[in-house]
mmCIF file with all atom_site columns, C-alpha atoms in Angstrom:
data_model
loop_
_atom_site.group_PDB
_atom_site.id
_atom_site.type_symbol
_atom_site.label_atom_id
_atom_site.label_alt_id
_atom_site.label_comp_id
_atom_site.label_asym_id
_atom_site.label_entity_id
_atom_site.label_seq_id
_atom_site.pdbx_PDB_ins_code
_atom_site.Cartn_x
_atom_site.Cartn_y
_atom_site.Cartn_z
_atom_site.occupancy
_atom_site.B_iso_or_equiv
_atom_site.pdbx_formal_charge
_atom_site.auth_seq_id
_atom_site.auth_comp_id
_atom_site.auth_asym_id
_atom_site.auth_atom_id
_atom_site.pdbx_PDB_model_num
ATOM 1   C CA . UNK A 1 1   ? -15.836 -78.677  -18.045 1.00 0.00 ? 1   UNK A CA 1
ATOM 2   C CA . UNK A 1 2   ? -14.635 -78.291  -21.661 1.00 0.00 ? 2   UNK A CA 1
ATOM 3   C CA . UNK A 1 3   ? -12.195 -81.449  -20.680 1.00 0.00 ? 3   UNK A CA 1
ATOM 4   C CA . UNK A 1 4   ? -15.106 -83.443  -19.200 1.00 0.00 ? 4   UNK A CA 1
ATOM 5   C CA . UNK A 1 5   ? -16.974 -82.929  -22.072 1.00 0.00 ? 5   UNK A CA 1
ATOM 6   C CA . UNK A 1 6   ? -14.037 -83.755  -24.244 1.00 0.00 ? 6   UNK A CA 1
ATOM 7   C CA . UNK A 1 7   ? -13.762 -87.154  -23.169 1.00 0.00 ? 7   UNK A CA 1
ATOM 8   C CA . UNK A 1 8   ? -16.875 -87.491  -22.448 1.00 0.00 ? 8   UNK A CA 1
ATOM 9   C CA . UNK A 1 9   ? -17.257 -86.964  -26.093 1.00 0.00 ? 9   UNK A CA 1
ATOM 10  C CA . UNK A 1 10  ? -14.053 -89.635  -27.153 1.00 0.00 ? 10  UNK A CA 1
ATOM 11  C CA . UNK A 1 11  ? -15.894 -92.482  -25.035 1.00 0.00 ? 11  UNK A CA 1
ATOM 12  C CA . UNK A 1 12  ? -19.142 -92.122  -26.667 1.00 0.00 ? 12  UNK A CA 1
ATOM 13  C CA . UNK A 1 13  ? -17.228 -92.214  -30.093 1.00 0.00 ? 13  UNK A CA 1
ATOM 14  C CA . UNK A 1 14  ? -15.442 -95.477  -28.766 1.00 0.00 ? 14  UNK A CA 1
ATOM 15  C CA . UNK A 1 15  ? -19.120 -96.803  -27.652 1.00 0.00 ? 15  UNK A CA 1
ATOM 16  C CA . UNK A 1 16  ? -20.088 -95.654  -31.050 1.00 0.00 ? 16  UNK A CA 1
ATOM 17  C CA . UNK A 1 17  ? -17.609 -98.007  -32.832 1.00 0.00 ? 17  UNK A CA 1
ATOM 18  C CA . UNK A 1 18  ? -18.160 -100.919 -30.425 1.00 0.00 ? 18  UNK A CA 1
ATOM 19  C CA . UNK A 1 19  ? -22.035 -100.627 -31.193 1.00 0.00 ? 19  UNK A CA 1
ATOM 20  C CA . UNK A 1 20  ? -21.400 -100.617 -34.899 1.00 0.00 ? 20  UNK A CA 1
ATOM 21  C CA . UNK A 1 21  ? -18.675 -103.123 -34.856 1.00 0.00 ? 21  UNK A CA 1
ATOM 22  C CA . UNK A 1 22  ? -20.825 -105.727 -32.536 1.00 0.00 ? 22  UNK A CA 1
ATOM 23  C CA . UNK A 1 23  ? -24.081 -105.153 -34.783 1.00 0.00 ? 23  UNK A CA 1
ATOM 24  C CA . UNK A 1 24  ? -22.336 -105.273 -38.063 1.00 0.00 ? 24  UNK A CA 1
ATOM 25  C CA . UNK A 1 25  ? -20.690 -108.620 -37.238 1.00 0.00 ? 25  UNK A CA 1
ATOM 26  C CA . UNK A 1 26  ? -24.049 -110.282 -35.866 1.00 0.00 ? 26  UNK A CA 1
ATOM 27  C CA . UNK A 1 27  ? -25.978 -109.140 -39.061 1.00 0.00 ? 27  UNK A CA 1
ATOM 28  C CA . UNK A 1 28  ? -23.246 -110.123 -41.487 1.00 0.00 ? 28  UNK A CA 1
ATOM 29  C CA . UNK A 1 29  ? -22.901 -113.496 -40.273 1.00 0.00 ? 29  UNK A CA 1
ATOM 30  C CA . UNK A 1 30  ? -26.896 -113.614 -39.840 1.00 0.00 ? 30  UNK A CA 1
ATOM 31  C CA . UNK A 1 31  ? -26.559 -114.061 -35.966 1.00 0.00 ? 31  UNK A CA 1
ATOM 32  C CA . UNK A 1 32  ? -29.306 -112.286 -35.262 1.00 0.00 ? 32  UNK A CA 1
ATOM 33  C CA . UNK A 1 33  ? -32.104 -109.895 -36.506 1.00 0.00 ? 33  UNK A CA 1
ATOM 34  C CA . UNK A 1 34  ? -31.291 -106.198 -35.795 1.00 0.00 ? 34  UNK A CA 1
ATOM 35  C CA . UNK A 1 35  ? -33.473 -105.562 -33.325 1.00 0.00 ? 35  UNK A CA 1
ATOM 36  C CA . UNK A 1 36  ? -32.138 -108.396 -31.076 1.00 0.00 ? 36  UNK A CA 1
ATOM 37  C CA . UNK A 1 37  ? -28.377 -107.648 -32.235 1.00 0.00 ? 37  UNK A CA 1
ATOM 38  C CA . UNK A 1 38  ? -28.955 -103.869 -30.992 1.00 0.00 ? 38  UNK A CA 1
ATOM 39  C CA . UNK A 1 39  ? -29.326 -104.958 -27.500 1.00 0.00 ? 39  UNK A CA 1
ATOM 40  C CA . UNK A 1 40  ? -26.361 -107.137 -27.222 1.00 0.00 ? 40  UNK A CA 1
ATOM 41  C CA . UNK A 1 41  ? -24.510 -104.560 -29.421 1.00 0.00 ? 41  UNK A CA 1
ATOM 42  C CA . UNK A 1 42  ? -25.967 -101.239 -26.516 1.00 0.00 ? 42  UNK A CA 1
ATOM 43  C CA . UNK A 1 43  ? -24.446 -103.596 -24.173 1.00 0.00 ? 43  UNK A CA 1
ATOM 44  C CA . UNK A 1 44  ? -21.165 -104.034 -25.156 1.00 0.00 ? 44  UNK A CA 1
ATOM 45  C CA . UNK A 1 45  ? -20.896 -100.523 -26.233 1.00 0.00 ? 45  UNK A CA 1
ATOM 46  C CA . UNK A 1 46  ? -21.792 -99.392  -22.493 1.00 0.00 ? 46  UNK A CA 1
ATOM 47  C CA . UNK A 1 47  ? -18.919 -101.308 -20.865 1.00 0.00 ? 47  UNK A CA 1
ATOM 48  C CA . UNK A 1 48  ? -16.617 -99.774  -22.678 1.00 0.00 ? 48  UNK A CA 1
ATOM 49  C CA . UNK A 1 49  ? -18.152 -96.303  -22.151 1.00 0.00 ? 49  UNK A CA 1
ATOM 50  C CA . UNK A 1 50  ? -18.385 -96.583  -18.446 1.00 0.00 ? 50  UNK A CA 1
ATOM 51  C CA . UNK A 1 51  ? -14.500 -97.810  -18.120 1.00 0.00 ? 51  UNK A CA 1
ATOM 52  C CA . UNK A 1 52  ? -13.469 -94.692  -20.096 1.00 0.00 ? 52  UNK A CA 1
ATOM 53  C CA . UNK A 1 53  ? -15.991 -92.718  -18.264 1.00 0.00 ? 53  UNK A CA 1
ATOM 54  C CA . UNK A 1 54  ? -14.764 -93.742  -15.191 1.00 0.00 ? 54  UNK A CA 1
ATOM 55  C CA . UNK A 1 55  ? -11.141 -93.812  -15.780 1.00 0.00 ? 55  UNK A CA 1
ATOM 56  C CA . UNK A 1 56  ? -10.835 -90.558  -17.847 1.00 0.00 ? 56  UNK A CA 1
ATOM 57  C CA . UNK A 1 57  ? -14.125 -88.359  -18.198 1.00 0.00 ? 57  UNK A CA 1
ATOM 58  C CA . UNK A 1 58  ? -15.653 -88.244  -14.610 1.00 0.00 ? 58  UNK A CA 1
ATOM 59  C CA . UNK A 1 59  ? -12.911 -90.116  -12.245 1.00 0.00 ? 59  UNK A CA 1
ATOM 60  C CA . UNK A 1 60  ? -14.359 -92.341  -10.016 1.00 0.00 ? 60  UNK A CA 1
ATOM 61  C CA . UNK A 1 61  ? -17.403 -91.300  -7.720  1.00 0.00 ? 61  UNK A CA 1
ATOM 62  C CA . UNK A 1 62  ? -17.303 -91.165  -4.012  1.00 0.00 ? 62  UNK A CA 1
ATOM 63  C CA . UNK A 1 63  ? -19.334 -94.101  -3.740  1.00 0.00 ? 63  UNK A CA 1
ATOM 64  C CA . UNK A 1 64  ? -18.608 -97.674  -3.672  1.00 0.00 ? 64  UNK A CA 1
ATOM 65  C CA . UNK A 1 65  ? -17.832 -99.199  -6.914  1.00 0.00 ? 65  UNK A CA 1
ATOM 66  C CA . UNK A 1 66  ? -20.906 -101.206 -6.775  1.00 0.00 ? 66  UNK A CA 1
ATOM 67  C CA . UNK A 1 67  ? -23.491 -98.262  -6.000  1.00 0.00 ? 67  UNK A CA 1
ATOM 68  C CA . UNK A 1 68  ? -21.597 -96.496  -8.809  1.00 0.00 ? 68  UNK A CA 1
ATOM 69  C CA . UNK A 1 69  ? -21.761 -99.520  -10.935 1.00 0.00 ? 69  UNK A CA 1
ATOM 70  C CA . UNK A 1 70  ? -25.910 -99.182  -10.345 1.00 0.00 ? 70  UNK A CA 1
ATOM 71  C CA . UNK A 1 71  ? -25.871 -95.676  -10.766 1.00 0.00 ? 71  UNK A CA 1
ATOM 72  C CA . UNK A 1 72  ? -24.296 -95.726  -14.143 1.00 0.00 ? 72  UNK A CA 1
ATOM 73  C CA . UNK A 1 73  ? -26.260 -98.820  -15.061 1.00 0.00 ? 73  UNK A CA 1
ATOM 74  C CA . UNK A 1 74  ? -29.453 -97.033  -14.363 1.00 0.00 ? 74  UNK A CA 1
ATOM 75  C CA . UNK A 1 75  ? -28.436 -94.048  -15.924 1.00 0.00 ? 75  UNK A CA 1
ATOM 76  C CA . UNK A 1 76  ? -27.258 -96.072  -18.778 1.00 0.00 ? 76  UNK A CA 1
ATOM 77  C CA . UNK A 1 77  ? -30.384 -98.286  -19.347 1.00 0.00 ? 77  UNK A CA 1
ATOM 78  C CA . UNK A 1 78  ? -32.856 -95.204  -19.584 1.00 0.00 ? 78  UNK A CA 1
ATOM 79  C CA . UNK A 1 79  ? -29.991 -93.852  -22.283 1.00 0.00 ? 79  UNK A CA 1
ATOM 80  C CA . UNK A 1 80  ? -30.332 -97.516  -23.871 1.00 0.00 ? 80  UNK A CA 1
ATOM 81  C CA . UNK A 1 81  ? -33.918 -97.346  -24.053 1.00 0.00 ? 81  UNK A CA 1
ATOM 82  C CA . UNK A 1 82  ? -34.053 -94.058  -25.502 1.00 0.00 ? 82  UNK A CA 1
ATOM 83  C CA . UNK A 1 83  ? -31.719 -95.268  -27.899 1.00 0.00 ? 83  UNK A CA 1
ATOM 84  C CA . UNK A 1 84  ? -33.185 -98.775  -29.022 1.00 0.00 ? 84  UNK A CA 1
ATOM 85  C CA . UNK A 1 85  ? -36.762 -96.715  -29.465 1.00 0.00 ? 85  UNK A CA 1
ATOM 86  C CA . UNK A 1 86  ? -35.683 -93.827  -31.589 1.00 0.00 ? 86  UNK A CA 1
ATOM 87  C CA . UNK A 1 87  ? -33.520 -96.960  -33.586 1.00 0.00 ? 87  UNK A CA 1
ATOM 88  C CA . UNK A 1 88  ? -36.522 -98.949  -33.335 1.00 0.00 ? 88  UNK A CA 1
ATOM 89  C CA . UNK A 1 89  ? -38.752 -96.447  -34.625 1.00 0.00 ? 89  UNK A CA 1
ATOM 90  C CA . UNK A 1 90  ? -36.482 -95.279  -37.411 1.00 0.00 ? 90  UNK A CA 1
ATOM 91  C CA . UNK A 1 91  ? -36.384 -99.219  -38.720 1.00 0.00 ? 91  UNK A CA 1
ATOM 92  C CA . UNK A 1 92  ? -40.361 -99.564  -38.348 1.00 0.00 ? 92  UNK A CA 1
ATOM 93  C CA . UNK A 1 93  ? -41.480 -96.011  -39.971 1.00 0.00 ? 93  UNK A CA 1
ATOM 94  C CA . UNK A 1 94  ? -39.057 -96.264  -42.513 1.00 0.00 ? 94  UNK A CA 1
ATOM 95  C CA . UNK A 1 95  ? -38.155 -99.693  -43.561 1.00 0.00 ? 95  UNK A CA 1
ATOM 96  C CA . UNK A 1 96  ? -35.490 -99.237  -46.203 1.00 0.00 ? 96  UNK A CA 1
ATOM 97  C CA . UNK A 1 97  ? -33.718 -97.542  -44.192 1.00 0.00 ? 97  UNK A CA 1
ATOM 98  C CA . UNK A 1 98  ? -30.514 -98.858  -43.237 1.00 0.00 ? 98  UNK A CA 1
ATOM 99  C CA . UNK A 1 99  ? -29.776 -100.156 -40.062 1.00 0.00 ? 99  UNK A CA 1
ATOM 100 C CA . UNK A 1 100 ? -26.595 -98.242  -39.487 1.00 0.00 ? 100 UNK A CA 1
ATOM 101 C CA . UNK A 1 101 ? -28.287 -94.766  -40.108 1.00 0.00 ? 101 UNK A CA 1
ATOM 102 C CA . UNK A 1 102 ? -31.053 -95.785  -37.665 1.00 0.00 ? 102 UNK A CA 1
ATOM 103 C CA . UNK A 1 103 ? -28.098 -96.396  -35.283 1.00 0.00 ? 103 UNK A CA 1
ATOM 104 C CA . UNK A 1 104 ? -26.733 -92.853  -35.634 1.00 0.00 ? 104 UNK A CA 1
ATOM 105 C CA . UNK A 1 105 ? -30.303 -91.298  -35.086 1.00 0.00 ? 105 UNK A CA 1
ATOM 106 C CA . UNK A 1 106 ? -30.734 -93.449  -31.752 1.00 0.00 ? 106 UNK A CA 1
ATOM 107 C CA . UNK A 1 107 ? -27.316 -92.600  -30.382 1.00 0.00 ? 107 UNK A CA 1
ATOM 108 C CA . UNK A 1 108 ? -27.552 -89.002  -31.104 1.00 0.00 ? 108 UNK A CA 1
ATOM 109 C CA . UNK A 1 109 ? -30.644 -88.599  -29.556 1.00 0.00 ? 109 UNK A CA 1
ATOM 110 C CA . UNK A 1 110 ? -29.234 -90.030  -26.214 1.00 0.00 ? 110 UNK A CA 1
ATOM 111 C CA . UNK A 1 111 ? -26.026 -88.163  -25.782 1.00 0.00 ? 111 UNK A CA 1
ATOM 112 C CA . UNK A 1 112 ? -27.599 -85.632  -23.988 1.00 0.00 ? 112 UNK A CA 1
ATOM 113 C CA . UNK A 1 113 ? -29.625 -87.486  -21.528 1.00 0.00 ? 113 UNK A CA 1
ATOM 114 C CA . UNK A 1 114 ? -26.416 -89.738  -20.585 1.00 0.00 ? 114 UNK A CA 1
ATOM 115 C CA . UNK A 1 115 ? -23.890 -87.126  -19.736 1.00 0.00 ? 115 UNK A CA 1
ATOM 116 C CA . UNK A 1 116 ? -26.343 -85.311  -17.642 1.00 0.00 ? 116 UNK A CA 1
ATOM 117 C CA . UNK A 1 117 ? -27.362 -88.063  -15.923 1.00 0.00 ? 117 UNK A CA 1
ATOM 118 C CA . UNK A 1 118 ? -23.628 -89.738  -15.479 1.00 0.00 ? 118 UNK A CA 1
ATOM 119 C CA . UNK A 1 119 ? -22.114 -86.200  -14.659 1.00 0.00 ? 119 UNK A CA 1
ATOM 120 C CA . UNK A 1 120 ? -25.479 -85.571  -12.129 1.00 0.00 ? 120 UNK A CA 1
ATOM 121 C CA . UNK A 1 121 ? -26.500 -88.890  -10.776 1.00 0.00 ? 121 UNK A CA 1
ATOM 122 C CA . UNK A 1 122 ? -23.347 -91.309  -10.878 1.00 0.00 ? 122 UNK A CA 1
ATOM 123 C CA . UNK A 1 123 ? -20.350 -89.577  -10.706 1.00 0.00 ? 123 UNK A CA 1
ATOM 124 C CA . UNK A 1 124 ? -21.624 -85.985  -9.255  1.00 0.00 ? 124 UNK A CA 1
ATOM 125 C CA . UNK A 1 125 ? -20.348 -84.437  -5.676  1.00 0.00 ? 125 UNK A CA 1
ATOM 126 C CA . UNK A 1 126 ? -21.269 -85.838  -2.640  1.00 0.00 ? 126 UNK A CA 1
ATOM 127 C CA . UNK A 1 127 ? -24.675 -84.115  -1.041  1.00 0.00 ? 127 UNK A CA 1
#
């Protein structure tokens, strides 16, 4: 459990970075507005999560890759829309705020809901 959660832990960080990194480049070359850029930028970040999920944190399921693939990308979208709303709201209720910050609010307040629902629904034992 503690190593589950570890790496669990290490591929959200890595998701983190790949979130920043992909919305800090499309803002600072004025690609896009950040609310568009955060949904390319949730989307990058979540391939790289689910390989590192899948390779290191849960192993892979007992399904076939493409049911798993489904199950994580459910699992992942509801996570994603948690996400973009709490960043979302940060950006609209608070307007000089940057960002970056609202990205760490909307990340942190999906953690939760994705390893439960990766560890439960995607990768759990067979029924």
């Amino acid at each position: 459990m503690k190593r589950k959660i570890s790496f669990f832990l290490f591929a959200g960080a890595i998701g983190f970075a790949v979130d920043m990194g992909v919305l800090s480049l499309l803002l600072e070359f004025r690609l896009l507005d950040p609310f568009s850029g955060r949904v390319l930028a949730i989307g990058a970040a979540m391939l790289c999560t689910y390989m590192i999920n899948r390779t290191f944190t849960f192993g892979r399921s007992h399904r076939k890759v493409a049911v798993e693939g489904a199950r994580y990308g459910s699992v992942g979208i509801a996570s994603a829309l948690i996400n973009y709303a709490v960043y979302s709201g940060a950006l609209i209720a608070l307007p000089s705020i940057s960002p970056y910050l609202a990205v760490i609010f909307g990340s942190g307040s999906a953690t939760v809901f994705s390893y439960l629902g990766y560890d439960r629904f995607v990768f759990g034992a067979k029924k």
